Short mmCIF file of C-alpha atoms in Angstrom, two decimals:
data_model
loop_
_atom_site.label_atom_id
_atom_site.label_comp_id
_atom_site.label_asym_id
_atom_site.label_seq_id
_atom_site.Cartn_x
_atom_site.Cartn_y
_atom_site.Cartn_z
CA MET A 266 23.63 -0.72 33.67
CA GLY A 267 19.87 -0.15 33.69
CA ALA A 268 17.23 -2.07 35.59
CA MET A 269 17.00 -5.71 34.54
CA PRO A 270 13.62 -6.65 33.04
CA THR A 271 11.57 -9.30 34.84
CA LEU A 272 12.14 -12.70 33.29
CA LYS A 273 8.88 -14.27 32.12
CA LEU A 274 8.72 -17.93 31.07
CA TYR A 275 5.91 -20.12 29.73
CA ASN A 276 5.34 -23.03 32.11
CA THR A 277 3.91 -26.20 30.55
CA LEU A 278 2.77 -27.26 34.02
CA THR A 279 0.42 -24.27 34.40
CA ARG A 280 -0.09 -23.54 30.68
CA GLU A 281 0.68 -19.86 31.25
CA LYS A 282 3.51 -17.36 31.06
CA ALA A 283 4.53 -15.98 34.45
CA ASP A 284 7.33 -14.13 36.23
CA PHE A 285 10.27 -16.40 36.98
CA ARG A 286 11.11 -16.54 40.69
CA PRO A 287 14.16 -18.73 41.41
CA ILE A 288 14.19 -20.81 44.56
CA ASP A 289 17.64 -19.40 45.34
CA PRO A 290 18.89 -16.48 43.18
CA ALA A 291 22.43 -17.42 44.23
CA ASN A 292 22.02 -20.86 42.62
CA VAL A 293 19.50 -20.98 39.77
CA ARG A 294 19.20 -24.62 38.68
CA MET A 295 18.17 -26.01 35.28
CA TYR A 296 18.00 -29.59 33.99
CA VAL A 297 17.60 -30.50 30.31
CA CYS A 298 17.18 -33.99 28.87
CA GLY A 299 20.25 -34.75 26.76
CA PRO A 300 21.00 -37.27 24.01
CA THR A 301 20.93 -41.04 23.95
CA VAL A 302 24.42 -41.64 22.60
CA TYR A 303 23.59 -44.67 20.48
CA ASP A 304 23.97 -42.80 17.20
CA TYR A 305 24.84 -39.34 15.89
CA ALA A 306 22.43 -36.57 16.95
CA HIS A 307 19.95 -35.44 14.27
CA ILE A 308 18.87 -31.89 13.56
CA GLY A 309 15.80 -32.29 15.75
CA ASN A 310 18.12 -32.95 18.71
CA ALA A 311 19.88 -29.68 17.97
CA ARG A 312 16.83 -27.56 18.74
CA PRO A 313 16.61 -28.11 22.53
CA ASN A 314 20.40 -27.78 22.80
CA ILE A 315 20.27 -24.35 21.14
CA VAL A 316 17.07 -23.15 22.84
CA PHE A 317 18.21 -23.99 26.36
CA ASP A 318 21.70 -22.69 25.65
CA VAL A 319 20.11 -19.28 25.01
CA LEU A 320 18.20 -19.60 28.30
CA PHE A 321 21.44 -20.61 30.06
CA ARG A 322 23.18 -17.51 28.68
CA LEU A 323 20.26 -15.31 29.73
CA LEU A 324 20.17 -16.74 33.27
CA ARG A 325 23.92 -16.18 33.58
CA HIS A 326 23.47 -12.59 32.41
CA VAL A 327 20.64 -11.91 34.88
CA TYR A 328 21.91 -13.78 37.94
CA GLY A 329 25.66 -13.97 37.29
CA ALA A 330 27.67 -16.77 35.66
CA ASN A 331 28.62 -18.23 39.04
CA HIS A 332 25.02 -18.39 40.22
CA VAL A 333 23.57 -20.74 37.61
CA THR A 334 23.89 -24.54 37.47
CA TYR A 335 22.94 -26.21 34.20
CA ALA A 336 22.78 -30.02 34.08
CA ARG A 337 22.25 -31.90 30.80
CA ASN A 338 22.44 -35.66 31.01
CA ILE A 339 24.01 -38.25 28.73
CA THR A 340 21.78 -41.33 28.34
CA ASP A 341 24.15 -44.25 27.92
CA VAL A 342 21.85 -46.88 29.42
CA ASP A 343 19.78 -48.21 26.55
CA ASP A 344 18.97 -51.77 25.46
CA LYS A 345 20.59 -51.27 22.03
CA ILE A 346 23.72 -49.81 23.62
CA ASN A 347 23.80 -52.58 26.23
CA ALA A 348 23.46 -55.31 23.59
CA ARG A 349 26.24 -53.84 21.46
CA ALA A 350 28.49 -53.49 24.52
CA LEU A 351 27.97 -57.16 25.41
CA ARG A 352 28.54 -58.25 21.80
CA ASP A 353 31.64 -56.17 21.07
CA TYR A 354 33.36 -56.16 24.49
CA PRO A 355 32.29 -59.36 26.30
CA GLY A 356 35.38 -59.42 28.53
CA LEU A 357 35.02 -55.91 29.98
CA PRO A 358 32.97 -54.70 32.96
CA LEU A 359 29.61 -53.43 31.69
CA ASN A 360 30.19 -49.71 32.35
CA GLU A 361 33.57 -49.85 30.64
CA ALA A 362 32.14 -51.74 27.65
CA ILE A 363 29.35 -49.15 27.33
CA ARG A 364 31.91 -46.35 27.44
CA ARG A 365 33.78 -47.98 24.53
CA VAL A 366 30.53 -48.25 22.53
CA THR A 367 29.38 -44.69 23.18
CA GLU A 368 32.59 -42.67 23.36
CA LYS A 369 32.64 -41.86 19.63
CA THR A 370 29.00 -40.75 19.47
CA GLU A 371 29.28 -38.83 22.74
CA THR A 372 32.42 -37.04 21.55
CA GLN A 373 30.71 -36.20 18.26
CA PHE A 374 27.64 -34.86 20.08
CA LEU A 375 29.82 -32.55 22.18
CA GLU A 376 31.68 -31.36 19.06
CA ASP A 377 28.34 -30.76 17.27
CA ALA A 378 27.04 -28.76 20.24
CA LYS A 379 30.19 -26.64 20.26
CA ALA A 380 29.91 -26.01 16.51
CA LEU A 381 26.32 -24.84 17.10
CA GLY A 382 27.64 -22.24 19.55
CA CYS A 383 26.41 -24.00 22.70
CA LEU A 384 28.24 -23.49 25.97
CA ASP A 385 29.16 -26.58 27.97
CA PRO A 386 26.63 -27.29 30.75
CA ASP A 387 28.05 -27.15 34.27
CA VAL A 388 27.47 -30.88 34.73
CA GLN A 389 26.86 -33.64 32.18
CA PRO A 390 26.04 -36.76 34.22
CA ARG A 391 25.98 -40.19 32.59
CA ALA A 392 23.25 -42.67 33.41
CA THR A 393 25.81 -45.46 33.90
CA GLU A 394 27.42 -43.47 36.71
CA ASN A 395 24.14 -43.04 38.59
CA ILE A 396 22.78 -46.59 38.88
CA ALA A 397 23.11 -46.55 42.70
CA GLN A 398 21.07 -43.33 42.86
CA MET A 399 18.35 -44.92 40.72
CA VAL A 400 18.22 -48.01 42.92
CA GLU A 401 17.90 -45.81 46.01
CA ILE A 402 14.86 -43.96 44.61
CA ILE A 403 13.20 -47.22 43.54
CA GLU A 404 13.69 -48.65 47.05
CA THR A 405 12.05 -45.54 48.50
CA LEU A 406 9.10 -45.81 46.10
CA ILE A 407 8.53 -49.46 47.06
CA ALA A 408 8.76 -48.61 50.78
CA LYS A 409 6.19 -45.82 50.37
CA GLY A 410 3.75 -48.00 48.45
CA HIS A 411 4.22 -46.33 45.08
CA ALA A 412 5.95 -49.25 43.34
CA TYR A 413 5.67 -53.04 43.23
CA GLN A 414 7.45 -56.10 41.86
CA ALA A 415 5.80 -58.28 39.22
CA ALA A 416 7.01 -60.69 36.53
CA GLY A 417 10.68 -59.70 36.73
CA GLU A 418 9.99 -55.98 36.82
CA VAL A 419 9.61 -53.22 39.36
CA LEU A 420 6.74 -50.99 38.26
CA PHE A 421 5.47 -47.59 39.35
CA ASP A 422 1.85 -47.76 40.54
CA THR A 423 0.19 -44.82 38.80
CA LYS A 424 -3.02 -45.26 40.85
CA SER A 425 -1.01 -44.53 44.00
CA MET A 426 -0.57 -40.91 42.89
CA THR A 427 -3.81 -38.93 43.08
CA ASP A 428 -2.77 -36.22 40.61
CA TYR A 429 -0.78 -38.28 38.12
CA GLY A 430 -1.01 -36.60 34.69
CA GLN A 431 -0.79 -32.95 35.77
CA LEU A 432 1.89 -32.06 33.19
CA SER A 433 0.29 -33.66 30.13
CA LYS A 434 -3.26 -33.08 31.45
CA ARG A 435 -4.05 -36.71 30.72
CA ASN A 436 -6.72 -38.24 32.97
CA LEU A 437 -5.64 -41.69 34.14
CA ASP A 438 -9.17 -43.15 34.18
CA GLU A 439 -9.83 -41.89 30.66
CA GLN A 440 -6.56 -43.44 29.51
CA GLN A 441 -7.60 -46.80 30.92
CA ALA A 442 -11.13 -46.63 29.54
CA GLY A 443 -9.89 -45.71 26.09
CA ALA A 444 -6.92 -48.10 25.99
CA ARG A 445 -6.77 -50.03 22.74
CA VAL A 446 -3.58 -51.92 23.40
CA ALA A 447 -3.39 -55.10 25.41
CA VAL A 448 -2.37 -54.48 29.01
CA ASP A 449 0.44 -56.66 30.33
CA ALA A 450 -1.17 -59.13 32.73
CA HIS A 451 1.33 -58.40 35.50
CA LYS A 452 0.49 -54.67 35.62
CA LYS A 453 -1.98 -53.40 38.21
CA ASN A 454 -2.96 -50.54 35.88
CA PRO A 455 -2.44 -49.95 32.13
CA GLY A 456 -0.40 -46.79 32.76
CA ASP A 457 2.08 -48.39 35.18
CA PHE A 458 5.64 -48.07 33.92
CA VAL A 459 8.93 -49.87 34.45
CA LEU A 460 11.42 -48.68 37.06
CA TRP A 461 13.67 -51.76 36.93
CA LYS A 462 13.70 -54.73 34.56
CA LEU A 463 15.50 -57.99 35.30
CA SER A 464 18.06 -59.14 32.74
CA GLU A 465 18.25 -62.62 31.29
CA ASP A 466 21.52 -64.53 31.64
CA ASP A 467 22.57 -63.46 28.14
CA GLU A 468 21.62 -59.80 28.71
CA PRO A 469 23.78 -57.15 30.38
CA GLY A 470 22.71 -55.78 33.74
CA TRP A 471 23.64 -54.26 37.09
CA GLU A 472 23.14 -55.77 40.53
CA SER A 473 20.16 -54.57 42.57
CA PRO A 474 18.00 -55.72 45.52
CA TRP A 475 15.60 -57.23 42.96
CA GLY A 476 18.25 -59.09 41.00
CA ARG A 477 20.58 -58.28 38.12
CA GLY A 478 18.85 -55.93 35.69
CA ARG A 479 18.68 -52.46 34.22
CA PRO A 480 16.75 -49.27 34.98
CA GLY A 481 13.76 -47.91 33.12
CA TRP A 482 14.31 -44.79 31.04
CA HIS A 483 12.35 -42.38 33.24
CA ILE A 484 14.11 -43.15 36.52
CA GLU A 485 17.45 -42.05 35.09
CA CYS A 486 16.56 -38.33 34.98
CA SER A 487 14.91 -38.40 38.40
CA ALA A 488 18.12 -39.77 39.89
CA MET A 489 20.53 -37.47 38.06
CA SER A 490 18.54 -34.27 38.59
CA ARG A 491 18.23 -34.95 42.32
CA ARG A 492 21.92 -35.75 42.67
CA TYR A 493 23.12 -32.56 41.00
CA LEU A 494 20.27 -30.07 41.51
CA GLY A 495 18.28 -31.28 44.52
CA GLU A 496 14.80 -32.71 45.08
CA VAL A 497 13.15 -29.51 43.79
CA PHE A 498 14.83 -27.19 41.29
CA ASP A 499 13.92 -24.25 39.09
CA ILE A 500 13.61 -25.27 35.43
CA HIS A 501 13.28 -28.57 33.58
CA GLY A 502 13.51 -28.45 29.79
CA GLY A 503 13.25 -30.68 26.75
CA GLY A 504 11.36 -31.28 23.53
CA LEU A 505 7.56 -31.30 23.27
CA ASP A 506 7.69 -35.04 22.55
CA LEU A 507 9.01 -35.67 26.09
CA ILE A 508 5.97 -34.28 27.96
CA PHE A 509 4.34 -37.72 27.94
CA PRO A 510 5.37 -40.20 29.06
CA HIS A 511 8.93 -39.22 29.99
CA HIS A 512 8.50 -35.97 31.91
CA GLU A 513 5.14 -37.02 33.36
CA ASN A 514 6.77 -40.12 34.79
CA GLU A 515 9.81 -38.22 36.05
CA ILE A 516 7.44 -36.01 38.05
CA ALA A 517 5.57 -39.03 39.43
CA GLN A 518 8.75 -40.80 40.58
CA SER A 519 10.43 -37.74 42.06
CA ARG A 520 7.41 -36.31 43.87
CA CYS A 521 6.33 -39.63 45.32
CA ALA A 522 9.84 -40.57 46.43
CA HIS A 523 10.65 -37.19 47.99
CA GLY A 524 7.20 -36.14 49.19
CA THR A 525 7.41 -32.83 47.32
CA GLU A 526 4.66 -30.81 45.62
CA VAL A 527 6.70 -30.36 42.44
CA MET A 528 9.86 -31.74 40.89
CA ALA A 529 10.71 -28.49 39.06
CA ASN A 530 8.86 -25.20 39.33
CA VAL A 531 8.95 -24.41 35.61
CA TRP A 532 8.67 -26.94 32.76
CA MET A 533 9.69 -25.68 29.32
CA HIS A 534 9.32 -27.50 26.00
CA ASN A 535 10.46 -26.58 22.51
CA GLY A 536 8.20 -27.27 19.53
CA PHE A 537 8.49 -29.95 16.88
CA LEU A 538 10.78 -29.78 13.86
CA GLN A 539 10.00 -30.74 10.29
CA VAL A 540 12.44 -30.90 7.38
CA GLU A 541 11.29 -29.27 4.14
CA GLY A 542 7.67 -29.43 5.28
CA ARG A 543 7.62 -33.11 6.22
CA LYS A 544 8.16 -35.05 9.40
CA MET A 545 11.79 -36.12 9.53
CA SER A 546 12.26 -39.86 9.09
CA LYS A 547 14.63 -42.23 7.36
CA SER A 548 11.76 -43.62 5.28
CA GLU A 549 11.01 -40.09 3.97
CA GLY A 550 14.66 -39.68 3.01
CA ASN A 551 14.90 -36.38 4.91
CA PHE A 552 16.67 -37.63 8.03
CA VAL A 553 19.79 -35.54 8.53
CA THR A 554 22.31 -35.42 11.38
CA ILE A 555 24.04 -32.34 12.73
CA TYR A 556 27.34 -33.86 11.61
CA GLU A 557 26.07 -34.24 8.03
CA LEU A 558 24.93 -30.63 7.92
CA LEU A 559 28.28 -29.39 9.19
CA HIS A 560 30.62 -31.67 7.26
CA THR A 561 28.90 -33.11 4.17
CA GLU A 562 26.93 -31.90 1.16
CA LYS A 563 23.85 -34.03 1.93
CA PHE A 564 21.51 -31.08 2.60
CA GLY A 565 21.29 -28.55 -0.21
CA GLY A 566 24.45 -29.80 -1.91
CA ARG A 567 26.79 -27.95 0.48
CA LYS A 568 28.14 -27.73 4.03
CA TRP A 569 26.50 -25.31 6.49
CA PRO A 570 28.41 -23.35 9.16
CA GLY A 571 27.28 -23.94 12.74
CA GLU A 572 26.39 -20.28 13.25
CA VAL A 573 24.03 -20.44 10.25
CA LEU A 574 22.29 -23.53 11.66
CA ARG A 575 21.93 -21.83 15.04
CA LEU A 576 20.51 -18.59 13.64
CA ALA A 577 18.07 -20.52 11.44
CA MET A 578 16.76 -22.29 14.56
CA LEU A 579 16.38 -19.05 16.52
CA MET A 580 14.48 -17.29 13.74
CA THR A 581 11.40 -19.21 14.96
CA HIS A 582 10.09 -18.87 18.53
CA TYR A 583 11.09 -21.93 20.54
CA ARG A 584 7.51 -23.02 21.32
CA GLU A 585 6.42 -22.85 17.67
CA PRO A 586 6.89 -25.70 15.18
CA ILE A 587 9.80 -25.09 12.85
CA ASP A 588 10.24 -26.02 9.20
CA PHE A 589 13.93 -26.62 8.73
CA SER A 590 14.64 -25.93 5.07
CA ILE A 591 17.37 -24.91 2.66
CA LYS A 592 15.51 -21.62 2.15
CA ARG A 593 15.58 -20.94 5.90
CA LEU A 594 19.33 -21.63 6.05
CA GLU A 595 19.95 -19.33 3.10
CA GLU A 596 17.94 -16.58 4.83
CA ALA A 597 20.01 -17.01 7.99
CA GLU A 598 23.28 -16.94 6.06
CA HIS A 599 22.21 -13.81 4.17
CA LEU A 600 21.41 -12.09 7.47
CA LEU A 601 24.77 -13.05 8.96
CA SER A 602 26.57 -11.71 5.89
CA LYS A 603 25.33 -8.22 6.77
CA TRP A 604 26.64 -8.32 10.34
CA PRO A 605 30.15 -7.33 11.46
CA VAL A 606 32.41 -9.93 13.04
CA PRO A 607 32.33 -8.99 16.75
CA GLY A 608 35.44 -8.79 18.88
CA GLU A 609 35.96 -8.98 22.64
CA THR A 610 33.98 -6.45 24.62
CA ALA A 611 33.28 -5.29 28.15
CA ASP A 612 30.05 -3.59 27.08
CA GLU A 613 26.57 -4.62 28.21
CA PRO A 614 24.12 -6.04 25.65
CA ASP A 615 21.44 -3.83 24.16
CA PRO A 616 18.51 -3.50 26.63
CA ALA A 617 16.03 -4.13 23.80
CA ILE A 618 17.61 -7.52 23.11
CA VAL A 619 17.70 -8.44 26.80
CA ALA A 620 14.03 -7.43 27.12
CA ALA A 621 13.05 -9.58 24.12
CA LEU A 622 14.79 -12.64 25.55
CA ALA A 623 13.33 -11.95 29.00
CA ASP A 624 9.88 -12.28 27.42
CA ASP A 625 9.82 -16.09 27.21
CA LEU A 626 12.91 -16.23 24.98
CA ASN A 627 11.48 -14.16 22.15
CA THR A 628 14.43 -14.80 19.87
CA VAL A 629 12.51 -13.54 16.84
CA ALA A 630 12.28 -10.02 18.32
CA ALA A 631 15.83 -10.31 19.70
CA ILE A 632 17.26 -11.11 16.25
CA GLN A 633 15.34 -8.21 14.68
CA ALA A 634 16.85 -5.88 17.31
CA LEU A 635 20.29 -7.42 16.78
CA HIS A 636 20.05 -6.82 13.04
CA ALA A 637 19.17 -3.16 13.60
CA LEU A 638 22.10 -2.89 15.99
CA ALA A 639 24.43 -4.45 13.41
CA GLN A 640 23.45 -1.73 10.95
CA LYS A 641 24.27 0.94 13.57
CA ALA A 642 27.58 -0.74 14.42
CA SER A 643 28.66 -0.69 10.78
CA LEU A 644 28.14 3.10 10.74
CA ASP A 645 29.25 3.95 14.27
CA SER A 646 32.23 2.13 15.80
CA ARG A 647 31.02 3.11 19.28
CA GLN A 648 28.17 0.60 18.84
CA ALA A 649 30.55 -2.27 18.05
CA GLY A 650 30.97 -3.30 21.70
CA VAL A 651 27.23 -3.32 22.37
CA PHE A 652 26.69 -5.41 19.22
CA ALA A 653 29.39 -7.88 20.33
CA ALA A 654 27.82 -8.25 23.80
CA SER A 655 24.34 -8.64 22.32
CA ALA A 656 25.49 -11.24 19.79
CA ALA A 657 27.22 -13.14 22.59
CA LEU A 658 23.99 -13.19 24.64
CA LEU A 659 22.28 -14.96 21.75
CA GLY A 660 25.36 -16.99 20.89
CA VAL A 661 24.92 -15.88 17.28
CA ALA A 662 27.60 -14.04 15.35
CA PRO A 663 29.38 -14.30 11.99
CA LYS A 664 32.89 -15.69 12.21
CA GLU A 665 36.05 -14.72 10.41
CA ILE A 666 36.64 -17.10 7.53
CA GLU A 667 40.12 -18.56 7.87
CA LEU A 668 42.19 -18.78 4.69
CA ASP A 669 45.40 -20.72 4.36
CA GLU A 670 48.66 -18.84 3.93
CA ALA A 671 49.04 -19.51 0.20
CA VAL A 672 45.58 -18.07 -0.53
CA VAL A 673 46.33 -14.96 1.57
CA HIS A 674 49.60 -14.40 -0.35
CA GLU A 675 47.77 -14.77 -3.67
CA ILE A 676 45.09 -12.22 -2.67
CA ASP A 677 47.75 -9.77 -1.41
CA ALA A 678 49.64 -10.12 -4.71
CA ARG A 679 46.50 -9.38 -6.75
CA VAL A 680 45.69 -6.37 -4.55
CA ARG A 681 49.23 -5.00 -5.16
CA ALA A 682 48.89 -5.63 -8.89
CA ARG A 683 45.61 -3.68 -8.92
CA LEU A 684 47.26 -0.72 -7.16
CA GLU A 685 49.99 -0.67 -9.82
CA LEU A 686 47.36 -0.76 -12.58
CA ILE A 687 45.57 2.20 -10.98
CA LYS A 688 48.85 4.14 -10.85
CA GLU A 689 49.24 3.42 -14.57
CA LYS A 690 45.64 4.60 -15.06
CA ASN A 691 44.74 1.19 -16.44
CA PHE A 692 41.37 1.28 -14.73
CA ALA A 693 39.72 -1.42 -16.84
CA GLU A 694 42.16 -4.13 -15.76
CA ALA A 695 42.17 -2.81 -12.18
CA ASP A 696 38.38 -3.12 -12.09
CA GLY A 697 38.69 -6.62 -13.52
CA ILE A 698 40.85 -7.69 -10.57
CA ARG A 699 38.37 -6.12 -8.12
CA ASN A 700 35.46 -7.93 -9.82
CA ASP A 701 37.29 -11.26 -9.87
CA LEU A 702 38.08 -11.01 -6.16
CA GLN A 703 34.53 -9.93 -5.37
CA ALA A 704 33.21 -13.01 -7.15
CA LEU A 705 35.35 -15.08 -4.79
CA GLY A 706 33.86 -13.31 -1.75
CA ILE A 707 36.79 -10.91 -1.24
CA GLN A 708 35.75 -7.29 -0.70
CA LEU A 709 38.32 -4.53 -1.24
CA LYS A 710 38.32 -1.27 0.70
CA ASP A 711 40.26 1.71 -0.65
CA ALA A 712 41.46 4.57 1.56
CA LYS A 713 44.18 7.22 1.68
CA ASP A 714 47.30 6.96 3.80
CA PRO A 715 46.92 9.97 6.15
CA GLU A 716 50.66 10.75 5.99
CA THR A 717 51.54 10.20 2.31
CA GLY A 718 48.12 10.66 0.74
CA GLU A 719 48.69 7.51 -1.34
CA ARG A 720 45.93 5.01 -2.00
CA VAL A 721 46.00 1.96 0.31
CA THR A 722 43.77 -1.08 -0.07
CA THR A 723 42.64 -3.57 2.56
CA TRP A 724 40.46 -6.60 2.01
CA GLU A 725 38.09 -8.87 3.94
CA VAL A 726 36.19 -12.06 3.31
CA LYS A 727 32.42 -11.66 3.15
CA ARG A 728 30.27 -14.49 4.60
CA SER A 729 27.91 -14.69 1.70
CA GLN A 730 27.31 -13.09 -1.66
CA ALA A 731 23.55 -13.69 -1.47
#
C-alpha cells in the first residue's frame, strides 16, 4: 500500500480548505445532525446522509475502521411529535408514547438510509434519552451567567458571549439594529434563544429544576455530542441550512458551558438541493420522499434503485447546489449500467480515487476515476478487485438484479431453444430469441466449451438499456 494522501477538508468555521489533523488519530470523532422523525425523510434529507457516509468510509479507510466514531442523532423531541404522543397515547409515560409515535418513521428512515448505501453510524442517540444531559448543560450555563429565566423559559444570553456568530459570520449588533420582527418582551436581546420552555398543564413535558417542560432544539445536539464524543471533537456536519441558527447556537451553548475554544474543529456543510430546477416544497408539487423514490412511480413514472439515487447525488460536489432531476437519475443509471457488479475483495482502492476523496470529498473526480477503472476491469480481470474496493469506498456499485425462479427457468429454456436453432442453422429464429431477450435486458454471451468445442451460452441481466 502506498503513502496515504493528506486529507484536506473545507471548514465553514474558517472559510478555507486545510489539512485535517484529528485530535486523536486512534479515535476520530464525527457528529452529524440527523432527522426529526415526525414524517418520512425527503430527498433533501438524503444528501447529508450520503455525503457524510462517504466521509465516514474515507475516515475508516485512512485511520482504520476501529478508530472512527460516527454519531448521528435522532430528533424525537418536537412539539408536533409531543402533541401527537399525548393525543394518541395519553395513558403511557411520555418517552414511551413518543417511541410509539416515531417508531414507524424512524424505522423507515433507517431502511431508506440502508437502501441509499449508507453504513450505520456507530451511535444513533435519541433526544428523549438525553434529557438529563440537556438539563445538566442548562444548569451550567445559568451558573456561569450565560443563561437566564424569563416568562416560563430559560434563554441563552447571546450578549454574554463575546464572539457569538463566528460560524455564520453574523454580527450580533447588526442583527439587532436591522431586526424587523418584534422582539419578545421577556428577552434581554433579540438573538437570545430558548434552552428550556415550560409546558402548560395540557402539554407534554419532562421534569426539570425550572418546572415541567421541554428542551429547545439546539440544546439537544450539544448534549448528545458531548455525551458520545466529548466536549471537543473533530468534525461536525449537516446541511447548509443548519449553519444559522442551529449550529451557531450549538457552538454558543457548548463553548460557554465547557469553557472551550471550539465545539468541533471542522464544520462541514452540504449545499442546497432543488428538484427539477425549483425549490422543493409541497406547494410547488415537487416534494418527494426517499420512500416514494424507492417504492413508487411518483417521480418520473417509475421506481429508482437506491444505488442510482446515491450516484446521482455524488455526481455533484457536496458543497455545490444540486438540481435533482429525472435527467440526472437517468445519467446515473446509464453510468452504472456500464460498470461490472463487484464481488468481495481484499484489494486496496485505486490511489487516484482515494486522492480525489481526500481533496475535500471530490466525488466528481472520484466517479470519473471509478468509471475509467470499470472500463479497465471489464477488459482485465486483474483489475476487478481494485474496482470492487474503490466502489466500496464510495459506496456506489451496480447490484445484481434478482429474478424469481420461474423467470430464470423461462430464460434458460429460451437460451436452450436458441442453441438448438443454431445447430439446425436456423439463424433467423435464433437471432429473434437473442433480440427478444435483449429487449428485456438479458444479454447473452456465447463461448466454446474448451473440452468439447461445442457452443455454450451464458446470460446476465443488464442494469439499463439506455
